[in-house]
């Protein structure tokens, strides 16, 4: 006849150690994980080149808006721009350039209630796109 094995011990100390080990592993995964990819809102685009923007909240409704040019579809240099408007006037512009790659980023601080637009220009001209308010942008 087979021998019956005793049930494993479920002492409080053993359960506490197990819970502590699981918590440590989960915490390490959270703190050591690579940062999430930024979410980008696409503005103006032409021939596969895209001007993309995202926001970082600063407090009080103000945000830092980052701009980049995703031009992996082209070997031609394009220039991407982010414009801040005050009424019908452009009050500030930042620009990035790239050929065949994603450009670096530039940024500007946008006050709550300011509107923005993006633009793109290349060898044969350019165009613009209204982005709207910063609250509508994806977070970086």
GROMACS .gro file of N, CA and C in nm:
model
  420
    1UNK      N    1   0.083  -0.116   0.000
    1UNK     CA    2   0.000   0.000   0.000
    1UNK      C    3   0.089   0.124   0.000
    2UNK      N    4   0.053   0.225  -0.082
    2UNK     CA    5   0.137   0.346  -0.089
    2UNK      C    6   0.131   0.425   0.040
    3UNK      N    7   0.242   0.485   0.068
    3UNK     CA    8   0.253   0.565   0.190
    3UNK      C    9   0.203   0.707   0.164
    4UNK      N   10   0.127   0.763   0.253
    4UNK     CA   11   0.074   0.898   0.241
    4UNK      C   12   0.178   0.998   0.287
    5UNK      N   13   0.198   1.103   0.203
    5UNK     CA   14   0.294   1.208   0.239
    5UNK      C   15   0.226   1.313   0.324
    6UNK      N   16   0.299   1.371   0.417
    6UNK     CA   17   0.238   1.476   0.500
    6UNK      C   18   0.212   1.602   0.417
    7UNK      N   19   0.111   1.674   0.455
    7UNK     CA   20   0.077   1.800   0.386
    7UNK      C   21   0.188   1.902   0.410
    8UNK      N   22   0.218   1.985   0.308
    8UNK     CA   23   0.323   2.086   0.328
    8UNK      C   24   0.284   2.185   0.436
    9UNK      N   25   0.384   2.234   0.505
    9UNK     CA   26   0.361   2.329   0.613
    9UNK      C   27   0.316   2.463   0.556
   10UNK      N   28   0.218   2.524   0.614
   10UNK     CA   29   0.168   2.654   0.570
   10UNK      C   30   0.185   2.755   0.683
   11UNK      N   31   0.301   2.750   0.745
   11UNK     CA   32   0.324   2.838   0.859
   11UNK      C   33   0.318   2.984   0.816
   12UNK      N   34   0.276   3.073   0.905
   12UNK     CA   35   0.269   3.216   0.872
   12UNK      C   36   0.403   3.273   0.827
   13UNK      N   37   0.511   3.224   0.887
   13UNK     CA   38   0.643   3.275   0.849
   13UNK      C   39   0.676   3.238   0.705
   14UNK      N   40   0.647   3.116   0.667
   14UNK     CA   41   0.675   3.070   0.531
   14UNK      C   42   0.590   3.149   0.430
   15UNK      N   43   0.464   3.174   0.461
   15UNK     CA   44   0.378   3.252   0.372
   15UNK      C   45   0.427   3.395   0.359
   16UNK      N   46   0.474   3.452   0.470
   16UNK     CA   47   0.527   3.589   0.467
   16UNK      C   48   0.651   3.596   0.378
   17UNK      N   49   0.740   3.498   0.390
   17UNK     CA   50   0.860   3.496   0.307
   17UNK      C   51   0.824   3.481   0.159
   18UNK      N   52   0.727   3.396   0.129
   18UNK     CA   53   0.686   3.376  -0.010
   18UNK      C   54   0.626   3.505  -0.067
   19UNK      N   55   0.542   3.571   0.011
   19UNK     CA   56   0.481   3.696  -0.034
   19UNK      C   57   0.587   3.803  -0.055
   20UNK      N   58   0.685   3.807   0.032
   20UNK     CA   59   0.794   3.904   0.020
   20UNK      C   60   0.876   3.879  -0.106
   21UNK      N   61   0.902   3.754  -0.136
   21UNK     CA   62   0.979   3.720  -0.257
   21UNK      C   63   0.902   3.759  -0.383
   22UNK      N   64   0.773   3.731  -0.386
   22UNK     CA   65   0.691   3.768  -0.502
   22UNK      C   66   0.687   3.919  -0.519
   23UNK      N   67   0.670   3.992  -0.410
   23UNK     CA   68   0.667   4.139  -0.415
   23UNK      C   69   0.799   4.194  -0.467
   24UNK      N   70   0.910   4.138  -0.423
   24UNK     CA   71   1.042   4.184  -0.468
   24UNK      C   72   1.060   4.163  -0.618
   25UNK      N   73   1.018   4.048  -0.666
   25UNK     CA   74   1.031   4.020  -0.810
   25UNK      C   75   0.945   4.116  -0.891
   26UNK      N   76   0.822   4.140  -0.847
   26UNK     CA   77   0.735   4.232  -0.919
   26UNK      C   78   0.789   4.374  -0.916
   27UNK      N   79   0.838   4.418  -0.802
   27UNK     CA   80   0.894   4.554  -0.790
   27UNK      C   81   1.016   4.570  -0.879
   28UNK      N   82   1.100   4.469  -0.887
   28UNK     CA   83   1.218   4.476  -0.973
   28UNK      C   84   1.176   4.491  -1.119
   29UNK      N   85   1.070   4.422  -1.158
   29UNK     CA   86   1.021   4.434  -1.295
   29UNK      C   87   0.971   4.573  -1.326
   30UNK      N   88   0.908   4.638  -1.230
   30UNK     CA   89   0.857   4.773  -1.250
   30UNK      C   90   0.971   4.873  -1.259
   31UNK      N   91   1.067   4.865  -1.169
   31UNK     CA   92   1.173   4.965  -1.165
   31UNK      C   93   1.283   4.941  -1.267
   32UNK      N   94   1.303   4.819  -1.309
   32UNK     CA   95   1.409   4.789  -1.404
   32UNK      C   96   1.360   4.781  -1.548
   33UNK      N   97   1.230   4.787  -1.569
   33UNK     CA   98   1.175   4.779  -1.704
   33UNK      C   99   1.213   4.903  -1.784
   34UNK      N  100   1.234   4.888  -1.914
   34UNK     CA  101   1.264   5.005  -1.996
   34UNK      C  102   1.144   5.098  -2.000
   35UNK      N  103   1.166   5.229  -2.021
   35UNK     CA  104   1.054   5.322  -2.026
   35UNK      C  105   0.963   5.291  -2.144
   36UNK      N  106   0.837   5.320  -2.127
   36UNK     CA  107   0.741   5.297  -2.234
   36UNK      C  108   0.769   5.390  -2.351
   37UNK      N  109   0.739   5.345  -2.469
   37UNK     CA  110   0.757   5.428  -2.588
   37UNK      C  111   0.660   5.546  -2.579
   38UNK      N  112   0.708   5.663  -2.616
   38UNK     CA  113   0.623   5.781  -2.614
   38UNK      C  114   0.512   5.766  -2.717
   39UNK      N  115   0.396   5.819  -2.686
   39UNK     CA  116   0.286   5.822  -2.782
   39UNK      C  117   0.295   5.954  -2.857
   40UNK      N  118   0.290   5.951  -2.987
   40UNK     CA  119   0.305   6.070  -3.070
   40UNK      C  120   0.177   6.097  -3.146
   41UNK      N  121   0.143   6.226  -3.159
   41UNK     CA  122   0.031   6.271  -3.242
   41UNK      C  123   0.090   6.319  -3.373
   42UNK      N  124   0.041   6.267  -3.485
   42UNK     CA  125   0.094   6.305  -3.616
   42UNK      C  126   0.020   6.428  -3.667
   43UNK      N  127   0.098   6.527  -3.710
   43UNK     CA  128   0.043   6.649  -3.769
   43UNK      C  129   0.060   6.645  -3.919
   44UNK      N  130   0.134   6.739  -3.974
   44UNK     CA  131   0.154   6.747  -4.118
   44UNK      C  132   0.233   6.627  -4.168
   45UNK      N  133   0.201   6.583  -4.290
   45UNK     CA  134   0.274   6.472  -4.352
   45UNK      C  135   0.277   6.491  -4.503
   46UNK      N  136   0.388   6.448  -4.562
   46UNK     CA  137   0.402   6.453  -4.707
   46UNK      C  138   0.505   6.347  -4.749
   47UNK      N  139   0.476   6.274  -4.855
   47UNK     CA  140   0.567   6.172  -4.910
   47UNK      C  141   0.623   6.078  -4.804
   48UNK      N  142   0.543   6.040  -4.708
   48UNK     CA  143   0.587   5.948  -4.604
   48UNK      C  144   0.656   6.013  -4.486
   49UNK      N  145   0.693   6.141  -4.497
   49UNK     CA  146   0.754   6.213  -4.384
   49UNK      C  147   0.642   6.267  -4.296
   50UNK      N  148   0.657   6.254  -4.163
   50UNK     CA  149   0.552   6.295  -4.069
   50UNK      C  150   0.610   6.382  -3.959
   51UNK      N  151   0.545   6.494  -3.932
   51UNK     CA  152   0.578   6.575  -3.815
   51UNK      C  153   0.495   6.520  -3.700
   52UNK      N  154   0.560   6.487  -3.589
   52UNK     CA  155   0.491   6.427  -3.475
   52UNK      C  156   0.517   6.509  -3.349
   53UNK      N  157   0.413   6.522  -3.266
   53UNK     CA  158   0.423   6.599  -3.142
   53UNK      C  159   0.366   6.519  -3.026
   54UNK      N  160   0.414   6.549  -2.906
   54UNK     CA  161   0.358   6.492  -2.784
   54UNK      C  162   0.379   6.594  -2.672
   55UNK      N  163   0.312   6.575  -2.559
   55UNK     CA  164   0.318   6.674  -2.451
   55UNK      C  165   0.368   6.613  -2.321
   56UNK      N  166   0.428   6.702  -2.239
   56UNK     CA  167   0.469   6.669  -2.103
   56UNK      C  168   0.407   6.776  -2.014
   57UNK      N  169   0.311   6.742  -1.927
   57UNK     CA  170   0.248   6.841  -1.840
   57UNK      C  171   0.350   6.906  -1.746
   58UNK      N  172   0.338   7.038  -1.728
   58UNK     CA  173   0.428   7.112  -1.639
   58UNK      C  174   0.357   7.165  -1.515
   59UNK      N  175   0.227   7.165  -1.514
   59UNK     CA  176   0.151   7.220  -1.402
   59UNK      C  177   0.084   7.350  -1.440
   60UNK      N  178  -0.028   7.378  -1.379
   60UNK     CA  179  -0.101   7.501  -1.407
   60UNK      C  180  -0.161   7.503  -1.547
   61UNK      N  181  -0.171   7.389  -1.612
   61UNK     CA  182  -0.226   7.382  -1.746
   61UNK      C  183  -0.122   7.398  -1.856
   62UNK      N  184  -0.001   7.445  -1.821
   62UNK     CA  185   0.106   7.459  -1.921
   62UNK      C  186   0.164   7.322  -1.953
   63UNK      N  187   0.213   7.308  -2.075
   63UNK     CA  188   0.276   7.182  -2.117
   63UNK      C  189   0.402   7.212  -2.197
   64UNK      N  190   0.493   7.118  -2.195
   64UNK     CA  191   0.609   7.122  -2.286
   64UNK      C  192   0.570   7.032  -2.402
   65UNK      N  193   0.571   7.088  -2.523
   65UNK     CA  194   0.536   7.011  -2.643
   65UNK      C  195   0.665   6.976  -2.716
   66UNK      N  196   0.684   6.848  -2.741
   66UNK     CA  197   0.803   6.801  -2.813
   66UNK      C  198   0.764   6.775  -2.959
   67UNK      N  199   0.857   6.801  -3.048
   67UNK     CA  200   0.833   6.779  -3.191
   67UNK      C  201   0.949   6.698  -3.248
   68UNK      N  202   0.916   6.609  -3.340
   68UNK     CA  203   1.017   6.533  -3.412
   68UNK      C  204   0.967   6.510  -3.554
   69UNK      N  205   1.057   6.472  -3.643
   69UNK     CA  206   1.022   6.441  -3.781
   69UNK      C  207   1.056   6.295  -3.807
   70UNK      N  208   0.954   6.216  -3.838
   70UNK     CA  209   0.975   6.076  -3.875
   70UNK      C  210   0.985   6.070  -4.027
   71UNK      N  211   1.107   6.058  -4.077
   71UNK     CA  212   1.131   6.060  -4.221
   71UNK      C  213   1.201   5.932  -4.265
   72UNK      N  214   1.165   5.820  -4.205
   72UNK     CA  215   1.228   5.692  -4.242
   72UNK      C  216   1.189   5.647  -4.382
   73UNK      N  217   1.082   5.703  -4.438
   73UNK     CA  218   1.036   5.662  -4.571
   73UNK      C  219   1.108   5.734  -4.684
   74UNK      N  220   1.198   5.827  -4.654
   74UNK     CA  221   1.263   5.910  -4.756
   74UNK      C  222   1.412   5.922  -4.734
   75UNK      N  223   1.484   5.944  -4.844
   75UNK     CA  224   1.626   5.980  -4.835
   75UNK      C  225   1.643   6.130  -4.854
   76UNK      N  226   1.533   6.201  -4.877
   76UNK     CA  227   1.535   6.345  -4.901
   76UNK      C  228   1.520   6.417  -4.768
   77UNK      N  229   1.592   6.528  -4.750
   77UNK     CA  230   1.582   6.606  -4.626
   77UNK      C  231   1.450   6.682  -4.626
   78UNK      N  232   1.374   6.666  -4.519
   78UNK     CA  233   1.253   6.744  -4.495
   78UNK      C  234   1.272   6.820  -4.365
   79UNK      N  235   1.200   6.929  -4.352
   79UNK     CA  236   1.204   7.011  -4.230
   79UNK      C  237   1.065   7.008  -4.168
   80UNK      N  238   1.058   6.970  -4.041
   80UNK     CA  239   0.932   6.969  -3.968
   80UNK      C  240   0.929   7.084  -3.870
   81UNK      N  241   0.814   7.147  -3.854
   81UNK     CA  242   0.802   7.264  -3.767
   81UNK      C  243   0.682   7.252  -3.674
   82UNK      N  244   0.694   7.311  -3.558
   82UNK     CA  245   0.584   7.325  -3.462
   82UNK      C  246   0.565   7.474  -3.440
   83UNK      N  247   0.442   7.522  -3.458
   83UNK     CA  248   0.410   7.664  -3.442
   83UNK      C  249   0.316   7.682  -3.323
   84UNK      N  250   0.338   7.788  -3.247
   84UNK     CA  251   0.246   7.828  -3.140
   84UNK      C  252   0.178   7.955  -3.187
   85UNK      N  253   0.046   7.958  -3.176
   85UNK     CA  254  -0.031   8.073  -3.222
   85UNK      C  255  -0.080   8.158  -3.106
   86UNK      N  256  -0.093   8.288  -3.133
   86UNK     CA  257  -0.164   8.381  -3.046
   86UNK      C  258  -0.259   8.455  -3.138
   87UNK      N  259  -0.385   8.412  -3.136
   87UNK     CA  260  -0.478   8.465  -3.236
   87UNK      C  261  -0.435   8.415  -3.373
   88UNK      N  262  -0.434   8.503  -3.474
   88UNK     CA  263  -0.393   8.460  -3.607
   88UNK      C  264  -0.242   8.460  -3.628
   89UNK      N  265  -0.166   8.507  -3.530
   89UNK     CA  266  -0.022   8.523  -3.547
   89UNK      C  267   0.056   8.405  -3.489
   90UNK      N  268   0.163   8.367  -3.560
   90UNK     CA  269   0.255   8.266  -3.508
   90UNK      C  270   0.351   8.338  -3.414
   91UNK      N  271   0.358   8.292  -3.289
   91UNK     CA  272   0.443   8.359  -3.190
   91UNK      C  273   0.574   8.286  -3.166
   92UNK      N  274   0.583   8.161  -3.204
   92UNK     CA  275   0.708   8.086  -3.184
   92UNK      C  276   0.706   7.965  -3.275
   93UNK      N  277   0.824   7.931  -3.326
   93UNK     CA  278   0.840   7.813  -3.411
   93UNK      C  279   0.968   7.739  -3.372
   94UNK      N  280   0.961   7.609  -3.365
   94UNK     CA  281   1.081   7.527  -3.353
   94UNK      C  282   1.081   7.430  -3.471
   95UNK      N  283   1.200   7.393  -3.517
   95UNK     CA  284   1.206   7.305  -3.634
   95UNK      C  285   1.310   7.196  -3.617
   96UNK      N  286   1.288   7.086  -3.688
   96UNK     CA  287   1.379   6.972  -3.689
   96UNK      C  288   1.396   6.928  -3.834
   97UNK      N  289   1.510   6.868  -3.867
   97UNK     CA  290   1.537   6.821  -4.003
   97UNK      C  291   1.588   6.678  -3.998
   98UNK      N  292   1.554   6.601  -4.102
   98UNK     CA  293   1.604   6.463  -4.110
   98UNK      C  294   1.588   6.409  -4.251
   99UNK      N  295   1.676   6.318  -4.288
   99UNK     CA  296   1.665   6.243  -4.413
   99UNK      C  297   1.685   6.095  -4.381
  100UNK      N  298   1.584   6.014  -4.410
  100UNK     CA  299   1.597   5.870  -4.392
  100UNK      C  300   1.596   5.819  -4.250
  101UNK      N  301   1.554   5.900  -4.154
  101UNK     CA  302   1.555   5.858  -4.014
  101UNK      C  303   1.455   5.941  -3.934
  102UNK      N  304   1.448   5.912  -3.805
  102UNK     CA  305   1.370   5.995  -3.713
  102UNK      C  306   1.465   6.100  -3.657
  103UNK      N  307   1.425   6.226  -3.663
  103UNK     CA  308   1.510   6.334  -3.614
  103UNK      C  309   1.519   6.331  -3.462
  104UNK      N  310   1.607   6.412  -3.408
  104UNK     CA  311   1.606   6.438  -3.266
  104UNK      C  312   1.482   6.520  -3.233
  105UNK      N  313   1.460   6.549  -3.106
  105UNK     CA  314   1.342   6.628  -3.069
  105UNK      C  315   1.383   6.767  -3.026
  106UNK      N  316   1.291   6.861  -3.044
  106UNK     CA  317   1.301   6.995  -2.988
  106UNK      C  318   1.170   7.019  -2.915
  107UNK      N  319   1.166   7.122  -2.832
  107UNK     CA  320   1.044   7.144  -2.756
  107UNK      C  321   1.020   7.292  -2.732
  108UNK      N  322   0.897   7.322  -2.695
  108UNK     CA  323   0.860   7.457  -2.653
  108UNK      C  324   0.754   7.445  -2.545
  109UNK      N  325   0.749   7.545  -2.459
  109UNK     CA  326   0.645   7.551  -2.356
  109UNK      C  327   0.524   7.619  -2.417
  110UNK      N  328   0.409   7.558  -2.396
  110UNK     CA  329   0.283   7.611  -2.449
  110UNK      C  330   0.191   7.638  -2.330
  111UNK      N  331   0.144   7.761  -2.321
  111UNK     CA  332   0.053   7.801  -2.213
  111UNK      C  333  -0.085   7.740  -2.236
  112UNK      N  334  -0.157   7.721  -2.128
  112UNK     CA  335  -0.293   7.669  -2.138
  112UNK      C  336  -0.374   7.761  -2.229
  113UNK      N  337  -0.449   7.704  -2.321
  113UNK     CA  338  -0.533   7.782  -2.410
  113UNK      C  339  -0.467   7.824  -2.540
  114UNK      N  340  -0.336   7.802  -2.554
  114UNK     CA  341  -0.269   7.835  -2.680
  114UNK      C  342  -0.296   7.725  -2.782
  115UNK      N  343  -0.304   7.766  -2.908
  115UNK     CA  344  -0.325   7.670  -3.016
  115UNK      C  345  -0.194   7.647  -3.089
  116UNK      N  346  -0.185   7.532  -3.156
  116UNK     CA  347  -0.061   7.495  -3.225
  116UNK      C  348  -0.091   7.439  -3.362
  117UNK      N  349   0.012   7.442  -3.444
  117UNK     CA  350   0.005   7.380  -3.576
  117UNK      C  351   0.140   7.322  -3.609
  118UNK      N  352   0.142   7.233  -3.707
  118UNK     CA  353   0.268   7.177  -3.755
  118UNK      C  354   0.282   7.211  -3.902
  119UNK      N  355   0.405   7.211  -3.947
  119UNK     CA  356   0.432   7.234  -4.088
  119UNK      C  357   0.544   7.143  -4.133
  120UNK      N  358   0.549   7.121  -4.262
  120UNK     CA  359   0.656   7.039  -4.319
  120UNK      C  360   0.695   7.099  -4.452
  121UNK      N  361   0.825   7.104  -4.477
  121UNK     CA  362   0.871   7.155  -4.606
  121UNK      C  363   0.981   7.066  -4.659
  122UNK      N  364   0.986   7.057  -4.791
  122UNK     CA  365   1.085   6.974  -4.858
  122UNK      C  366   1.134   7.043  -4.984
  123UNK      N  367   1.193   6.966  -5.074
  123UNK     CA  368   1.254   7.025  -5.193
  123UNK      C  369   1.156   7.094  -5.288
  124UNK      N  370   1.030   7.056  -5.286
  124UNK     CA  371   0.935   7.116  -5.381
  124UNK      C  372   0.823   7.194  -5.313
  125UNK      N  373   0.839   7.232  -5.188
  125UNK     CA  374   0.735   7.310  -5.121
  125UNK      C  375   0.704   7.253  -4.984
  126UNK      N  376   0.590   7.294  -4.931
  126UNK     CA  377   0.553   7.249  -4.799
  126UNK      C  378   0.405   7.264  -4.774
  127UNK      N  379   0.363   7.225  -4.656
  127UNK     CA  380   0.223   7.240  -4.617
  127UNK      C  381   0.215   7.244  -4.466
  128UNK      N  382   0.098   7.280  -4.417
  128UNK     CA  383   0.078   7.291  -4.273
  128UNK      C  384  -0.043   7.212  -4.228
  129UNK      N  385  -0.053   7.194  -4.099
  129UNK     CA  386  -0.164   7.121  -4.040
  129UNK      C  387  -0.193   7.180  -3.903
  130UNK      N  388  -0.319   7.209  -3.875
  130UNK     CA  389  -0.360   7.262  -3.746
  130UNK      C  390  -0.368   7.146  -3.647
  131UNK      N  391  -0.303   7.161  -3.532
  131UNK     CA  392  -0.304   7.056  -3.429
  131UNK      C  393  -0.409   7.085  -3.323
  132UNK      N  394  -0.431   7.211  -3.292
  132UNK     CA  395  -0.528   7.247  -3.189
  132UNK      C  396  -0.463   7.275  -3.056
  133UNK      N  397  -0.534   7.243  -2.949
  133UNK     CA  398  -0.487   7.270  -2.814
  133UNK      C  399  -0.399   7.156  -2.763
  134UNK      N  400  -0.307   7.190  -2.674
  134UNK     CA  401  -0.215   7.090  -2.619
  134UNK      C  402  -0.289   6.979  -2.546
  135UNK      N  403  -0.404   7.008  -2.488
  135UNK     CA  404  -0.478   6.904  -2.414
  135UNK      C  405  -0.519   6.788  -2.505
  136UNK      N  406  -0.520   6.810  -2.637
  136UNK     CA  407  -0.560   6.706  -2.731
  136UNK      C  408  -0.444   6.616  -2.773
  137UNK      N  409  -0.322   6.650  -2.733
  137UNK     CA  410  -0.205   6.574  -2.776
  137UNK      C  411  -0.182   6.451  -2.689
  138UNK      N  412  -0.115   6.352  -2.746
  138UNK     CA  413  -0.074   6.235  -2.670
  138UNK      C  414   0.036   6.274  -2.572
  139UNK      N  415   0.041   6.206  -2.457
  139UNK     CA  416   0.148   6.230  -2.359
  139UNK      C  417   0.274   6.158  -2.400
  140UNK      N  418   0.387   6.224  -2.379
  140UNK     CA  419   0.517   6.161  -2.408
  140UNK      C  420   0.545   6.055  -2.304
   0.00000   0.00000   0.00000
